[in-house]
């Protein structure tokens, strides 16, 4: 996992990354790893956080939950998405991805899902696949 992240986050420097996860402890871990301070991604701070992320060469990683990423955002400053925790409903993940892959995006969008074998996340992925088949 860290190999994927270091390859995409460090070189080239102009690549911005959205990382989505649910766990507060996991979010704290990545904030420490990327030396980011914790900013609540709520309605009050949302505009500020997005402006900083979109216009900065220093803020290259945006940590947010899937729920925050699926709500009316334009995140075309990023071109990489790391989905760290799956969600029971595949539409929630798809909405987050589409916030990056939309009109105005000038780069190829890369999505990486991290699923650990023999965990609840692997089971969630199976449920997602079954739900997607029912929709199609």
PDB file of C-alpha atoms in Angstrom:
ATOM      1  CA  UNK A   1       0.000   0.000   0.000  1.00  0.00           C
ATOM      2  CA  UNK A   2       2.680   2.519   0.952  1.00  0.00           C
ATOM      3  CA  UNK A   3       4.520   1.723  -2.284  1.00  0.00           C
ATOM      4  CA  UNK A   4       1.496   2.844  -4.299  1.00  0.00           C
ATOM      5  CA  UNK A   5       1.130   5.962  -2.190  1.00  0.00           C
ATOM      6  CA  UNK A   6       4.795   6.945  -2.305  1.00  0.00           C
ATOM      7  CA  UNK A   7       4.943   6.440  -6.059  1.00  0.00           C
ATOM      8  CA  UNK A   8       1.891   8.620  -6.638  1.00  0.00           C
ATOM      9  CA  UNK A   9       2.314  11.205  -3.882  1.00  0.00           C
ATOM     10  CA  UNK A  10       5.993  12.057  -4.126  1.00  0.00           C
ATOM     11  CA  UNK A  11       6.952  12.137  -7.813  1.00  0.00           C
ATOM     12  CA  UNK A  12       5.727  14.033  -9.763  1.00  0.00           C
ATOM     13  CA  UNK A  13       5.199  16.894  -7.365  1.00  0.00           C
ATOM     14  CA  UNK A  14       2.176  18.297  -9.228  1.00  0.00           C
ATOM     15  CA  UNK A  15       0.011  15.223  -8.618  1.00  0.00           C
ATOM     16  CA  UNK A  16      -2.674  15.799  -6.010  1.00  0.00           C
ATOM     17  CA  UNK A  17      -4.281  12.933  -4.159  1.00  0.00           C
ATOM     18  CA  UNK A  18      -7.621  12.406  -2.457  1.00  0.00           C
ATOM     19  CA  UNK A  19      -7.572   9.705   0.181  1.00  0.00           C
ATOM     20  CA  UNK A  20     -10.860   8.426   1.552  1.00  0.00           C
ATOM     21  CA  UNK A  21     -11.316   6.502   4.753  1.00  0.00           C
ATOM     22  CA  UNK A  22     -13.831   6.212   7.569  1.00  0.00           C
ATOM     23  CA  UNK A  23     -11.879   5.462  10.748  1.00  0.00           C
ATOM     24  CA  UNK A  24     -10.799   8.378  12.938  1.00  0.00           C
ATOM     25  CA  UNK A  25      -7.693   6.447  14.070  1.00  0.00           C
ATOM     26  CA  UNK A  26      -6.726   5.743  10.474  1.00  0.00           C
ATOM     27  CA  UNK A  27      -7.236   9.390   9.556  1.00  0.00           C
ATOM     28  CA  UNK A  28      -4.974  10.411  12.472  1.00  0.00           C
ATOM     29  CA  UNK A  29      -2.304   7.967  11.249  1.00  0.00           C
ATOM     30  CA  UNK A  30      -2.266   9.413   7.730  1.00  0.00           C
ATOM     31  CA  UNK A  31      -2.332  12.985   8.989  1.00  0.00           C
ATOM     32  CA  UNK A  32       0.821  12.228  10.975  1.00  0.00           C
ATOM     33  CA  UNK A  33       2.386  10.402   8.023  1.00  0.00           C
ATOM     34  CA  UNK A  34       1.807  13.307   5.638  1.00  0.00           C
ATOM     35  CA  UNK A  35       2.475  15.909   8.347  1.00  0.00           C
ATOM     36  CA  UNK A  36      -0.971  17.418   7.933  1.00  0.00           C
ATOM     37  CA  UNK A  37      -2.870  19.204  10.637  1.00  0.00           C
ATOM     38  CA  UNK A  38      -6.387  18.137  11.346  1.00  0.00           C
ATOM     39  CA  UNK A  39      -9.015  20.373   9.795  1.00  0.00           C
ATOM     40  CA  UNK A  40     -12.647  19.408  10.125  1.00  0.00           C
ATOM     41  CA  UNK A  41     -14.153  18.940   6.685  1.00  0.00           C
ATOM     42  CA  UNK A  42     -17.501  20.363   7.727  1.00  0.00           C
ATOM     43  CA  UNK A  43     -19.699  22.954   6.041  1.00  0.00           C
ATOM     44  CA  UNK A  44     -17.957  25.809   7.880  1.00  0.00           C
ATOM     45  CA  UNK A  45     -14.404  24.892   6.796  1.00  0.00           C
ATOM     46  CA  UNK A  46     -15.189  23.142   3.518  1.00  0.00           C
ATOM     47  CA  UNK A  47     -14.656  26.124   1.205  1.00  0.00           C
ATOM     48  CA  UNK A  48     -11.344  27.021   2.881  1.00  0.00           C
ATOM     49  CA  UNK A  49     -10.037  23.434   2.768  1.00  0.00           C
ATOM     50  CA  UNK A  50     -10.951  22.997  -0.904  1.00  0.00           C
ATOM     51  CA  UNK A  51      -9.430  26.348  -1.891  1.00  0.00           C
ATOM     52  CA  UNK A  52      -6.182  25.477  -0.087  1.00  0.00           C
ATOM     53  CA  UNK A  53      -6.062  22.046  -1.719  1.00  0.00           C
ATOM     54  CA  UNK A  54      -6.899  23.248  -5.225  1.00  0.00           C
ATOM     55  CA  UNK A  55      -4.539  26.217  -5.286  1.00  0.00           C
ATOM     56  CA  UNK A  56      -1.545  24.854  -3.420  1.00  0.00           C
ATOM     57  CA  UNK A  57       1.580  22.975  -4.403  1.00  0.00           C
ATOM     58  CA  UNK A  58       2.208  22.193  -0.732  1.00  0.00           C
ATOM     59  CA  UNK A  59      -1.148  20.638   0.196  1.00  0.00           C
ATOM     60  CA  UNK A  60      -0.896  17.640  -2.082  1.00  0.00           C
ATOM     61  CA  UNK A  61      -2.999  15.191  -0.045  1.00  0.00           C
ATOM     62  CA  UNK A  62      -6.594  15.719   1.025  1.00  0.00           C
ATOM     63  CA  UNK A  63      -7.825  13.277   3.663  1.00  0.00           C
ATOM     64  CA  UNK A  64     -11.580  12.917   3.843  1.00  0.00           C
ATOM     65  CA  UNK A  65     -14.330  10.431   4.466  1.00  0.00           C
ATOM     66  CA  UNK A  66     -16.310   8.890   1.639  1.00  0.00           C
ATOM     67  CA  UNK A  67     -19.438  10.626   2.882  1.00  0.00           C
ATOM     68  CA  UNK A  68     -17.777  14.057   2.651  1.00  0.00           C
ATOM     69  CA  UNK A  69     -16.390  13.228  -0.797  1.00  0.00           C
ATOM     70  CA  UNK A  70     -19.755  12.372  -2.264  1.00  0.00           C
ATOM     71  CA  UNK A  71     -21.530  15.643  -1.533  1.00  0.00           C
ATOM     72  CA  UNK A  72     -21.488  18.351  -4.219  1.00  0.00           C
ATOM     73  CA  UNK A  73     -17.737  18.873  -4.488  1.00  0.00           C
ATOM     74  CA  UNK A  74     -15.556  19.662  -7.473  1.00  0.00           C
ATOM     75  CA  UNK A  75     -12.186  18.039  -6.796  1.00  0.00           C
ATOM     76  CA  UNK A  76     -10.628  18.199 -10.264  1.00  0.00           C
ATOM     77  CA  UNK A  77      -7.375  19.502  -8.740  1.00  0.00           C
ATOM     78  CA  UNK A  78      -6.705  15.863  -7.824  1.00  0.00           C
ATOM     79  CA  UNK A  79      -5.994  13.014 -10.204  1.00  0.00           C
ATOM     80  CA  UNK A  80      -5.535  10.139  -7.742  1.00  0.00           C
ATOM     81  CA  UNK A  81      -7.994   8.597  -5.310  1.00  0.00           C
ATOM     82  CA  UNK A  82      -7.096   6.068  -2.630  1.00  0.00           C
ATOM     83  CA  UNK A  83     -10.137   4.301  -1.205  1.00  0.00           C
ATOM     84  CA  UNK A  84      -8.873   2.976   2.100  1.00  0.00           C
ATOM     85  CA  UNK A  85     -12.189   1.679   3.474  1.00  0.00           C
ATOM     86  CA  UNK A  86     -14.943   0.234   1.311  1.00  0.00           C
ATOM     87  CA  UNK A  87     -18.539   1.262   1.859  1.00  0.00           C
ATOM     88  CA  UNK A  88     -21.499  -1.131   1.795  1.00  0.00           C
ATOM     89  CA  UNK A  89     -23.124   0.849  -0.988  1.00  0.00           C
ATOM     90  CA  UNK A  90     -20.925   1.037  -4.129  1.00  0.00           C
ATOM     91  CA  UNK A  91     -22.736   4.224  -5.216  1.00  0.00           C
ATOM     92  CA  UNK A  92     -21.116   6.139  -2.322  1.00  0.00           C
ATOM     93  CA  UNK A  93     -17.639   5.283  -3.654  1.00  0.00           C
ATOM     94  CA  UNK A  94     -18.691   6.070  -7.223  1.00  0.00           C
ATOM     95  CA  UNK A  95     -19.967   9.515  -6.204  1.00  0.00           C
ATOM     96  CA  UNK A  96     -16.619  10.306  -4.584  1.00  0.00           C
ATOM     97  CA  UNK A  97     -14.718   9.208  -7.693  1.00  0.00           C
ATOM     98  CA  UNK A  98     -16.985  11.306  -9.912  1.00  0.00           C
ATOM     99  CA  UNK A  99     -16.118  14.446  -7.891  1.00  0.00           C
ATOM    100  CA  UNK A 100     -12.618  14.112  -9.359  1.00  0.00           C
ATOM    101  CA  UNK A 101     -13.493  12.689 -12.778  1.00  0.00           C
ATOM    102  CA  UNK A 102     -15.753  15.443 -14.097  1.00  0.00           C
ATOM    103  CA  UNK A 103     -15.816  18.364 -16.537  1.00  0.00           C
ATOM    104  CA  UNK A 104     -12.653  20.402 -16.070  1.00  0.00           C
ATOM    105  CA  UNK A 105     -10.405  17.429 -15.276  1.00  0.00           C
ATOM    106  CA  UNK A 106      -7.320  17.634 -17.488  1.00  0.00           C
ATOM    107  CA  UNK A 107      -5.491  14.519 -16.282  1.00  0.00           C
ATOM    108  CA  UNK A 108      -6.085  10.799 -16.181  1.00  0.00           C
ATOM    109  CA  UNK A 109      -7.841   9.866 -12.941  1.00  0.00           C
ATOM    110  CA  UNK A 110      -6.419   6.861 -11.090  1.00  0.00           C
ATOM    111  CA  UNK A 111      -8.409   5.048  -8.420  1.00  0.00           C
ATOM    112  CA  UNK A 112      -6.807   2.565  -6.028  1.00  0.00           C
ATOM    113  CA  UNK A 113      -8.866   0.421  -3.672  1.00  0.00           C
ATOM    114  CA  UNK A 114      -7.041  -1.190  -0.779  1.00  0.00           C
ATOM    115  CA  UNK A 115      -8.632  -4.410   0.470  1.00  0.00           C
ATOM    116  CA  UNK A 116      -6.879  -6.668   2.971  1.00  0.00           C
ATOM    117  CA  UNK A 117      -7.437 -10.383   2.423  1.00  0.00           C
ATOM    118  CA  UNK A 118      -9.627 -12.239   4.952  1.00  0.00           C
ATOM    119  CA  UNK A 119     -11.061  -9.080   6.542  1.00  0.00           C
ATOM    120  CA  UNK A 120     -14.471  -7.491   6.803  1.00  0.00           C
ATOM    121  CA  UNK A 121     -13.417  -5.179   3.953  1.00  0.00           C
ATOM    122  CA  UNK A 122     -13.043  -8.178   1.655  1.00  0.00           C
ATOM    123  CA  UNK A 123     -16.572  -9.259   2.600  1.00  0.00           C
ATOM    124  CA  UNK A 124     -17.821  -5.722   1.947  1.00  0.00           C
ATOM    125  CA  UNK A 125     -16.296  -5.828  -1.521  1.00  0.00           C
ATOM    126  CA  UNK A 126     -18.180  -9.068  -2.225  1.00  0.00           C
ATOM    127  CA  UNK A 127     -21.431  -7.414  -1.123  1.00  0.00           C
ATOM    128  CA  UNK A 128     -20.679  -4.410  -3.354  1.00  0.00           C
ATOM    129  CA  UNK A 129     -20.100  -6.686  -6.343  1.00  0.00           C
ATOM    130  CA  UNK A 130     -23.384  -8.482  -5.708  1.00  0.00           C
ATOM    131  CA  UNK A 131     -25.246  -5.158  -5.416  1.00  0.00           C
ATOM    132  CA  UNK A 132     -23.702  -3.860  -8.642  1.00  0.00           C
ATOM    133  CA  UNK A 133     -24.845  -7.004 -10.488  1.00  0.00           C
ATOM    134  CA  UNK A 134     -28.402  -6.441  -9.232  1.00  0.00           C
ATOM    135  CA  UNK A 135     -28.363  -2.869 -10.573  1.00  0.00           C
ATOM    136  CA  UNK A 136     -27.051  -3.815 -14.006  1.00  0.00           C
TER     137      UNK A 136
END
